[in-house]
CSV table of C-alpha atoms and ligand atoms in Angstrom, one decimal:
chain,number,residue,atom,x,y,z
A,1,UNK,CA,3.0,-19.0,21.6
A,2,UNK,CA,4.7,-16.2,19.2
A,3,UNK,CA,2.4,-14.3,17.6
A,4,UNK,CA,2.4,-14.7,13.7
A,5,UNK,CA,4.3,-12.0,11.8
A,6,UNK,CA,2.9,-9.5,9.3
A,7,UNK,CA,4.6,-7.3,7.0
A,8,UNK,CA,3.7,-4.4,4.6
A,9,UNK,CA,5.1,-1.2,2.8
A,10,UNK,CA,4.2,1.7,0.9
A,11,UNK,CA,6.1,3.4,-1.8
A,12,UNK,CA,7.5,7.0,-1.0
A,13,UNK,CA,6.6,8.2,-4.4
A,14,UNK,CA,4.0,11.0,-3.5
A,15,UNK,CA,1.1,11.4,-1.1
A,16,UNK,CA,-0.9,8.8,0.4
A,17,UNK,CA,-4.4,8.7,-1.3
A,18,UNK,CA,-7.8,7.4,-0.2
A,19,UNK,CA,-6.8,4.1,-2.1
A,20,UNK,CA,-3.8,3.5,0.0
A,21,UNK,CA,-5.8,4.5,3.3
A,22,UNK,CA,-8.7,2.3,2.7
A,23,UNK,CA,-6.9,-0.6,1.1
A,24,UNK,CA,-3.9,-0.6,3.2
A,25,UNK,CA,-3.0,2.1,5.7
A,26,UNK,CA,-6.1,2.1,7.6
A,27,UNK,CA,-5.9,-1.6,8.0
A,28,UNK,CA,-2.3,-1.6,9.1
A,29,UNK,CA,-3.4,0.5,12.3
A,30,UNK,CA,-6.2,-1.9,13.1
A,31,UNK,CA,-4.1,-4.8,12.8
A,32,UNK,CA,-1.5,-3.4,14.8
A,33,UNK,CA,-3.8,-2.5,17.4
A,34,UNK,CA,-5.3,-5.9,17.6
A,35,UNK,CA,-2.3,-6.9,19.1
A,36,UNK,CA,-2.6,-10.3,17.5
A,37,UNK,CA,0.5,-9.8,15.3
A,38,UNK,CA,4.1,-8.9,15.3
A,39,UNK,CA,4.1,-6.1,12.9
A,40,UNK,CA,6.6,-4.9,10.4
A,41,UNK,CA,5.8,-1.8,8.1
A,42,UNK,CA,8.4,-0.4,5.9
A,43,UNK,CA,8.9,2.5,3.5
A,44,UNK,CA,9.6,0.9,0.2
A,45,UNK,CA,12.1,3.5,-1.3
A,46,UNK,CA,13.8,0.8,-3.4
A,47,UNK,CA,10.7,0.0,-4.9
A,48,UNK,CA,10.0,3.9,-5.7
A,49,UNK,CA,13.2,4.1,-7.8
A,50,UNK,CA,11.3,2.0,-10.6
A,51,UNK,CA,9.5,5.3,-11.4
A,52,UNK,CA,11.3,8.8,-12.5
A,53,UNK,CA,12.3,10.4,-9.2
A,54,UNK,CA,14.6,13.2,-8.1
A,55,UNK,CA,17.3,12.5,-5.6
A,56,UNK,CA,16.8,15.7,-3.7
A,57,UNK,CA,13.2,15.0,-3.1
A,58,UNK,CA,13.8,11.4,-2.1
A,59,UNK,CA,14.5,11.9,1.6
A,60,UNK,CA,11.6,14.3,1.8
A,61,UNK,CA,9.4,11.5,0.4
A,62,UNK,CA,10.5,9.2,2.8
A,63,UNK,CA,10.3,11.4,5.9
A,64,UNK,CA,6.9,12.4,4.7
A,65,UNK,CA,5.5,8.9,4.5
A,66,UNK,CA,7.0,8.2,7.7
A,67,UNK,CA,5.0,11.1,9.2
A,68,UNK,CA,1.8,9.6,7.3
A,69,UNK,CA,2.4,6.5,9.1
A,70,UNK,CA,2.8,7.9,12.5
A,71,UNK,CA,-0.1,10.4,12.0
A,72,UNK,CA,-2.4,7.6,10.9
A,73,UNK,CA,-1.7,5.5,14.1
A,74,UNK,CA,1.3,3.4,13.6
A,75,UNK,CA,3.3,3.3,16.8
A,76,UNK,CA,6.8,2.4,17.0
A,77,UNK,CA,6.3,1.0,20.4
A,78,UNK,CA,4.0,-1.6,18.8
A,79,UNK,CA,5.4,-2.1,15.3
A,80,UNK,CA,8.7,-2.2,13.5
A,81,UNK,CA,8.9,0.8,11.3
A,82,UNK,CA,11.8,0.9,8.9
A,83,UNK,CA,13.3,1.8,5.5
A,84,UNK,CA,13.5,-1.0,3.0
A,85,UNK,CA,17.1,0.1,1.6
A,86,UNK,CA,18.5,0.5,5.1
A,87,UNK,CA,18.4,-3.3,5.2
A,88,UNK,CA,20.5,-4.7,2.8
A,89,UNK,CA,19.2,-8.3,3.0
A,90,UNK,CA,16.3,-7.0,0.9
A,91,UNK,CA,18.4,-6.6,-2.2
A,92,UNK,CA,20.7,-9.5,-1.4
A,93,UNK,CA,17.7,-11.8,-1.2
A,94,UNK,CA,16.0,-10.4,-4.4
A,95,UNK,CA,19.2,-11.0,-6.5
A,96,UNK,CA,19.2,-14.5,-5.2
A,97,UNK,CA,15.3,-15.3,-5.9
A,98,UNK,CA,15.9,-13.8,-9.6
A,99,UNK,CA,17.6,-17.0,-10.3
A,100,UNK,CA,14.4,-19.2,-9.3
A,101,UNK,CA,11.7,-16.8,-11.0
A,102,UNK,CA,10.6,-17.8,-14.4
A,103,UNK,CA,10.8,-14.8,-16.7
A,104,UNK,CA,7.3,-15.7,-18.0
A,105,UNK,CA,5.8,-15.0,-14.5
A,106,UNK,CA,7.2,-11.6,-14.5
A,107,UNK,CA,5.8,-10.9,-18.0
A,108,UNK,CA,2.5,-11.6,-17.2
A,109,UNK,CA,2.2,-9.3,-14.1
A,110,UNK,CA,-0.6,-6.9,-14.4
A,111,UNK,CA,1.2,-4.1,-12.5
A,112,UNK,CA,4.2,-4.4,-15.1
A,113,UNK,CA,2.1,-4.0,-18.1
A,114,UNK,CA,0.0,-1.1,-16.7
A,115,UNK,CA,2.9,0.9,-15.4
A,116,UNK,CA,4.8,0.2,-18.8
A,117,UNK,CA,1.6,2.0,-20.4
A,118,UNK,CA,1.2,4.7,-18.0
A,119,UNK,CA,5.2,5.5,-18.4
A,120,UNK,CA,6.2,4.2,-21.9
A,121,UNK,CA,9.3,6.6,-21.6
A,122,UNK,CA,10.8,4.5,-18.6
A,123,UNK,CA,9.9,0.9,-18.8
A,124,UNK,CA,13.1,-0.5,-16.8
A,125,UNK,CA,14.4,-3.9,-15.4
A,126,UNK,CA,13.8,-2.5,-11.8
A,127,UNK,CA,10.0,-2.4,-12.6
A,128,UNK,CA,10.1,-5.9,-14.3
A,129,UNK,CA,11.9,-7.3,-11.3
A,130,UNK,CA,9.7,-5.4,-8.8
A,131,UNK,CA,7.8,-8.5,-7.7
A,132,UNK,CA,11.0,-10.4,-6.9
A,133,UNK,CA,12.1,-7.6,-4.7
A,134,UNK,CA,8.6,-7.7,-2.8
A,135,UNK,CA,9.0,-11.6,-2.3
A,136,UNK,CA,12.1,-10.9,-0.8
A,137,UNK,CA,10.7,-8.1,1.5
A,138,UNK,CA,8.2,-10.6,2.6
A,139,UNK,CA,9.9,-13.7,2.9
A,140,UNK,CA,13.0,-12.5,5.0
A,141,UNK,CA,10.8,-12.0,7.8
A,142,UNK,CA,8.8,-15.2,8.1
A,143,UNK,CA,5.7,-13.2,7.4
A,144,UNK,CA,2.4,-15.1,7.3
A,145,UNK,CA,0.3,-12.1,6.6
A,146,UNK,CA,0.5,-9.4,4.2
A,147,UNK,CA,-2.1,-6.6,4.4
A,148,UNK,CA,-2.5,-5.2,0.7
A,149,UNK,CA,-4.7,-3.9,-1.8
A,150,UNK,CA,-6.0,-6.3,-4.6
A,151,UNK,CA,-3.6,-5.1,-7.1
A,152,UNK,CA,-0.7,-6.7,-5.2
A,153,UNK,CA,-2.4,-10.0,-5.0
A,154,UNK,CA,-0.7,-11.4,-8.2
A,155,UNK,CA,2.9,-10.4,-6.7
A,156,UNK,CA,1.8,-12.3,-3.5
A,157,UNK,CA,0.9,-15.3,-5.5
A,158,UNK,CA,4.4,-15.3,-7.0
A,159,UNK,CA,6.0,-14.6,-3.5
A,160,UNK,CA,4.2,-18.0,-2.5
A,161,UNK,CA,5.4,-19.9,-5.5
A,162,UNK,CA,8.9,-18.7,-5.0
A,163,UNK,CA,8.7,-19.7,-1.3
A,164,UNK,CA,7.6,-23.2,-2.3
A,165,UNK,CA,10.1,-23.7,-4.9
A,166,UNK,CA,13.1,-22.6,-2.8
A,167,UNK,CA,11.6,-24.9,0.0
A,168,UNK,CA,11.4,-27.9,-1.9
A,169,UNK,CA,14.9,-27.4,-3.6
A,170,UNK,CA,16.7,-26.4,-0.4
A,171,UNK,CA,14.8,-27.3,2.5
A,172,UNK,CA,12.2,-25.4,4.6
A,173,UNK,CA,13.4,-22.0,4.8
A,174,UNK,CA,10.5,-19.7,3.9
A,175,UNK,CA,7.1,-19.1,5.2
A,176,UNK,CA,4.2,-19.0,2.5
A,177,UNK,CA,2.3,-15.6,3.2
A,178,UNK,CA,-1.2,-15.1,2.9
A,179,UNK,CA,-2.9,-11.6,1.8
A,180,UNK,CA,-5.3,-9.6,4.3
A,181,UNK,CA,-7.7,-7.6,2.1
A,182,UNK,CA,-10.1,-4.8,3.3
A,183,UNK,CA,-13.7,-4.4,2.1
A,184,UNK,CA,-12.2,-1.6,-0.2
A,185,UNK,CA,-9.2,-3.4,-1.8
A,186,UNK,CA,-9.5,-1.6,-5.0
A,187,UNK,CA,-10.6,2.0,-5.1
A,188,UNK,CA,-11.2,3.4,-8.3
A,189,UNK,CA,-9.9,6.7,-9.6
A,190,UNK,CA,-12.1,9.8,-9.4
A,191,UNK,CA,-11.4,10.8,-13.0
A,192,UNK,CA,-12.0,7.3,-14.6
A,193,UNK,CA,-13.7,4.6,-12.4
A,194,UNK,CA,-12.2,2.1,-14.7
A,195,UNK,CA,-8.8,2.4,-13.4
A,196,UNK,CA,-7.5,2.0,-9.7
A,197,UNK,CA,-6.7,5.2,-7.8
A,198,UNK,CA,-2.8,5.1,-8.1
A,199,UNK,CA,-0.2,7.7,-6.9
A,200,UNK,CA,1.3,7.2,-10.4
A,201,UNK,CA,-1.8,8.9,-11.9
A,202,UNK,CA,-2.4,11.7,-9.3
A,203,UNK,CA,-5.2,13.4,-11.6
A,204,UNK,CA,-7.7,10.9,-10.1
A,205,UNK,CA,-6.3,10.9,-6.6
A,206,UNK,CA,-7.8,12.3,-3.4
A,207,UNK,CA,-4.8,12.8,-1.1
A,208,UNK,CA,-5.1,12.5,2.7
A,209,UNK,CA,-3.3,15.9,2.9
A,210,UNK,CA,-5.7,17.7,0.6
A,211,UNK,CA,-7.0,20.8,2.1
A,212,UNK,CA,-10.9,21.2,2.3
A,213,UNK,CA,-11.3,23.4,-0.7
A,214,UNK,CA,-9.4,20.6,-2.7
A,215,UNK,CA,-11.5,17.7,-1.3
A,216,UNK,CA,-14.6,19.6,-2.2
A,217,UNK,CA,-13.6,20.5,-5.8
A,218,UNK,CA,-12.3,17.2,-6.4
A,219,UNK,CA,-15.3,15.0,-5.2
A,220,UNK,CA,-17.5,17.3,-7.1
A,221,UNK,CA,-15.5,16.9,-10.3
A,222,UNK,CA,-15.5,12.9,-9.7
A,223,UNK,CA,-16.8,11.2,-12.8
A,224,UNK,CA,-20.2,9.7,-12.1
A,225,UNK,CA,-22.6,7.7,-14.3
A,226,UNK,CA,-25.4,8.7,-16.5
A,227,UNK,CA,-28.8,8.8,-14.7
A,228,UNK,CA,-29.0,10.2,-11.5
A,229,UNK,CA,-29.9,7.8,-8.7
A,230,UNK,CA,-27.6,6.8,-5.9
A,231,UNK,CA,-27.6,3.1,-6.2
A,232,UNK,CA,-24.8,0.7,-5.5
A,233,UNK,CA,-24.0,-1.1,-8.9
A,234,UNK,CA,-20.4,-1.3,-9.5
A,235,UNK,CA,-20.9,-2.8,-13.0
A,236,UNK,CA,-23.6,-0.7,-14.3
A,237,UNK,CA,-22.6,2.5,-12.2
A,238,UNK,CA,-18.9,2.0,-11.0
A,239,UNK,CA,-18.6,5.9,-10.6
A,240,UNK,CA,-21.0,6.6,-7.9
A,241,UNK,CA,-20.7,2.9,-6.4
A,242,UNK,CA,-17.0,3.9,-5.9
A,243,UNK,CA,-18.1,7.2,-4.0
A,244,UNK,CA,-20.5,5.1,-2.2
A,245,UNK,CA,-18.1,2.8,-0.8
A,246,UNK,CA,-16.2,5.9,0.4
A,247,UNK,CA,-19.3,7.1,2.1
A,248,UNK,CA,-19.8,3.8,3.9
A,249,UNK,CA,-16.4,3.7,5.1
A,250,UNK,CA,-16.5,7.0,6.8
A,251,UNK,CA,-20.1,7.1,7.9
A,252,UNK,CA,-20.3,3.7,9.2
A,253,UNK,CA,-23.6,3.4,7.1
A,254,UNK,CA,-24.7,0.2,5.0
A,255,UNK,CA,-24.9,0.7,1.4
A,256,UNK,CA,-28.8,0.0,1.5
A,257,UNK,CA,-29.0,3.0,4.1
A,258,UNK,CA,-27.0,5.0,2.2
A,259,UNK,CA,-29.3,4.5,-0.9
A,260,UNK,CA,-32.5,5.3,1.3
A,261,UNK,CA,-30.9,8.4,2.8
A,262,UNK,CA,-30.2,9.8,-0.7
A,263,UNK,CA,-33.1,8.5,-2.7
A,264,UNK,CA,-34.2,11.0,-5.1
A,265,UNK,CA,-31.4,13.8,-3.7
A,266,UNK,CA,-29.4,13.4,-6.9
A,267,UNK,CA,-25.5,13.3,-7.5
A,268,UNK,CA,-24.6,17.0,-6.7
A,269,UNK,CA,-26.3,16.5,-3.2
A,270,UNK,CA,-24.6,13.4,-2.5
A,271,UNK,CA,-21.2,14.6,-3.5
A,272,UNK,CA,-21.5,17.7,-1.1
A,273,UNK,CA,-22.3,15.4,1.9
A,274,UNK,CA,-19.5,13.2,1.0
A,275,UNK,CA,-17.1,15.9,0.6
A,276,UNK,CA,-18.2,17.5,4.2
A,277,UNK,CA,-17.9,13.9,5.5
A,278,UNK,CA,-14.2,13.6,4.3
A,279,UNK,CA,-12.9,17.0,5.5
A,280,UNK,CA,-14.2,16.4,8.8
A,281,UNK,CA,-12.9,13.0,9.3
A,282,UNK,CA,-9.3,13.9,7.5
A,283,UNK,CA,-8.9,17.0,9.5
A,284,UNK,CA,-7.5,15.0,12.7
A,285,UNK,CA,-5.0,13.2,10.7
A,286,UNK,CA,-4.0,16.5,9.0
A,287,UNK,CA,-3.4,18.4,12.1
A,288,UNK,CA,-1.5,15.5,13.7
A,289,UNK,CA,0.7,15.2,10.8
A,290,UNK,CA,1.5,18.9,10.6
A,291,UNK,CA,3.0,18.3,14.2
A,292,UNK,CA,4.6,15.2,13.5
A,293,UNK,CA,6.4,16.4,10.3
A,294,UNK,CA,8.0,19.3,12.0
A,295,UNK,CA,10.2,17.1,14.1
A,296,UNK,CA,12.4,15.5,11.6
A,297,UNK,CA,15.0,14.6,14.2
A,298,UNK,CA,12.5,12.6,15.9
A,299,UNK,CA,11.3,10.9,12.8
A,300,UNK,CA,14.7,10.0,12.0
A,301,UNK,CA,15.4,8.5,15.2
A,302,UNK,CA,12.2,6.4,15.1
A,303,UNK,CA,13.5,4.9,11.5
A,304,UNK,CA,16.9,4.2,12.6
A,305,UNK,CA,15.5,2.3,15.6
A,306,UNK,CA,13.2,0.4,13.3
A,307,UNK,CA,16.0,-0.2,10.9
A,308,UNK,CA,18.2,-2.1,13.7
A,309,UNK,CA,15.4,-4.2,14.6
A,310,UNK,CA,14.4,-5.2,11.1
A,311,UNK,CA,18.3,-5.8,10.3
A,312,UNK,CA,18.9,-8.2,12.9
A,313,UNK,CA,15.9,-10.4,11.9
A,314,UNK,CA,16.8,-10.3,8.1
A,315,UNK,CA,20.6,-10.6,8.7
A,316,UNK,CA,19.7,-14.1,10.2
A,317,UNK,CA,17.3,-15.1,7.3
A,318,UNK,CA,19.7,-14.1,4.5
A,319,UNK,CA,22.6,-16.0,6.4
A,320,UNK,CA,20.4,-19.0,6.5
A,321,UNK,CA,19.6,-18.5,2.7
A,322,UNK,CA,23.4,-18.1,1.9
A,323,UNK,CA,24.4,-21.3,3.9
A,324,UNK,CA,21.4,-23.3,2.1
A,325,UNK,CA,22.5,-22.5,-1.4
A,326,UNK,CA,26.1,-23.2,-0.7
A,327,UNK,CA,27.5,-19.7,-0.7
A,328,UNK,CA,28.8,-19.6,2.8
A,329,UNK,CA,31.4,-22.2,3.3
A,330,UNK,CA,34.1,-20.2,4.4
B,1,ATP,P1,2.1,3.4,-7.6
B,1,ATP,O1,0.9,4.0,-8.5
B,1,ATP,O2,3.1,4.4,-7.3
B,1,ATP,O3,2.2,2.1,-7.7
B,1,ATP,P2,0.1,3.1,-5.3
B,1,ATP,O4,-1.0,4.2,-5.4
B,1,ATP,O5,-0.4,1.8,-6.0
B,1,ATP,O6,1.2,3.8,-6.1
B,1,ATP,P3,1.7,1.7,-3.7
B,1,ATP,O7,2.7,2.4,-2.6
B,1,ATP,O8,2.0,1.0,-4.5
B,1,ATP,O9,0.7,3.2,-3.9
B,1,ATP,O10,0.8,0.8,-2.6
B,1,ATP,C1,0.6,1.1,-1.3
B,1,ATP,C2,-0.6,-0.1,-0.6
B,1,ATP,O11,-1.7,0.5,-1.2
B,1,ATP,C3,-0.6,-1.6,-1.5
B,1,ATP,O12,-0.8,-2.4,-0.5
B,1,ATP,C4,-1.5,-1.4,-2.5
B,1,ATP,O13,-2.1,-2.6,-2.9
B,1,ATP,C5,-2.5,-0.4,-1.9
B,1,ATP,N1,-3.5,0.3,-2.8
B,1,ATP,C6,-2.9,1.2,-3.8
B,1,ATP,N2,-3.9,1.6,-4.5
B,1,ATP,C7,-4.9,1.2,-4.1
B,1,ATP,C8,-6.2,1.4,-4.4
B,1,ATP,N3,-6.8,2.1,-5.4
B,1,ATP,N4,-7.2,0.6,-3.8
B,1,ATP,C9,-6.9,0.0,-2.5
B,1,ATP,N5,-5.7,-0.3,-2.3
B,1,ATP,C10,-4.8,0.2,-2.9
B,2,MN,MN1,1.1,0.4,-6.4
């Protein structure tokens, strides 16, 4: 039997941060290596145009994300790795799906509201329609699973709604995808534990590329709560609890074990240990990335091959869609 299909993407908007890693990217690698799925991972460059950008930097950002993908462990021999904008069916299907998307649903989207607040000078229609393009990204490939952070659940629900709606109007065409979440599906910002860590708010991010000195500075400066006990309580102590989740992930210790290891030790001691743990764990990635990023030609080759594979799958689906809605009669 064919393996179920899985797809996900990341925007080439800036450097990958710990939230992207713990909520998505690290899971991509595990899922890929489980050999249980046919995996597609793309660079969501069209989504990234919804925020301010410089054309001269776009290619660099795309190649940088490709290098991140490979350095983390995504493998073009096991997964299709491609660029969203290189497969025109994504935009075609998004335009078609727009017509089945109630405006009210888009108006409710938290990401749209949050980003409109973060960048009030650039609230554009692309940002508003982002969830429709995301639905197209997923539905084109008959994906059953989508590994994402919890901020994308609302968008994924819309994807399911659109799939159902389209299927009932025009006959079974799309698969309704399910999310795959990690234990850390919403890592909070280092400078404000009430907000999610986001590339669009770099001040609160710890980037996977950060050198040891910066990692130390950022962790030592991370907002913690009043009192000084290292106790996991996301409601009452969101700051320290967020850091404890990071510690748990990299050390393999349970939260209770972390609490007893740091009983009576205070925040500063814990933070110093956490910074060291992160530095040690990120170093192998950083070294691999340095090597991979040097070879632009090989990165481009990999993406071109991935684009071709994705294109052949997506083209079939968009052709089926056009036939079903009566556009391909001649
Ligand atoms: P932006 O602020 O530009 O939207 P981002 O940091 O949210 O950037 P994306 O490229 O939009 O990054 O998201 C890539 C993946 O990482 C998505 O699956 C998203 O759900 C996940 N993700 C993003 N931030 C977090 C976070 N703080 N915790 C867990 N997962 C996250
Ligand atoms: Mn995002």
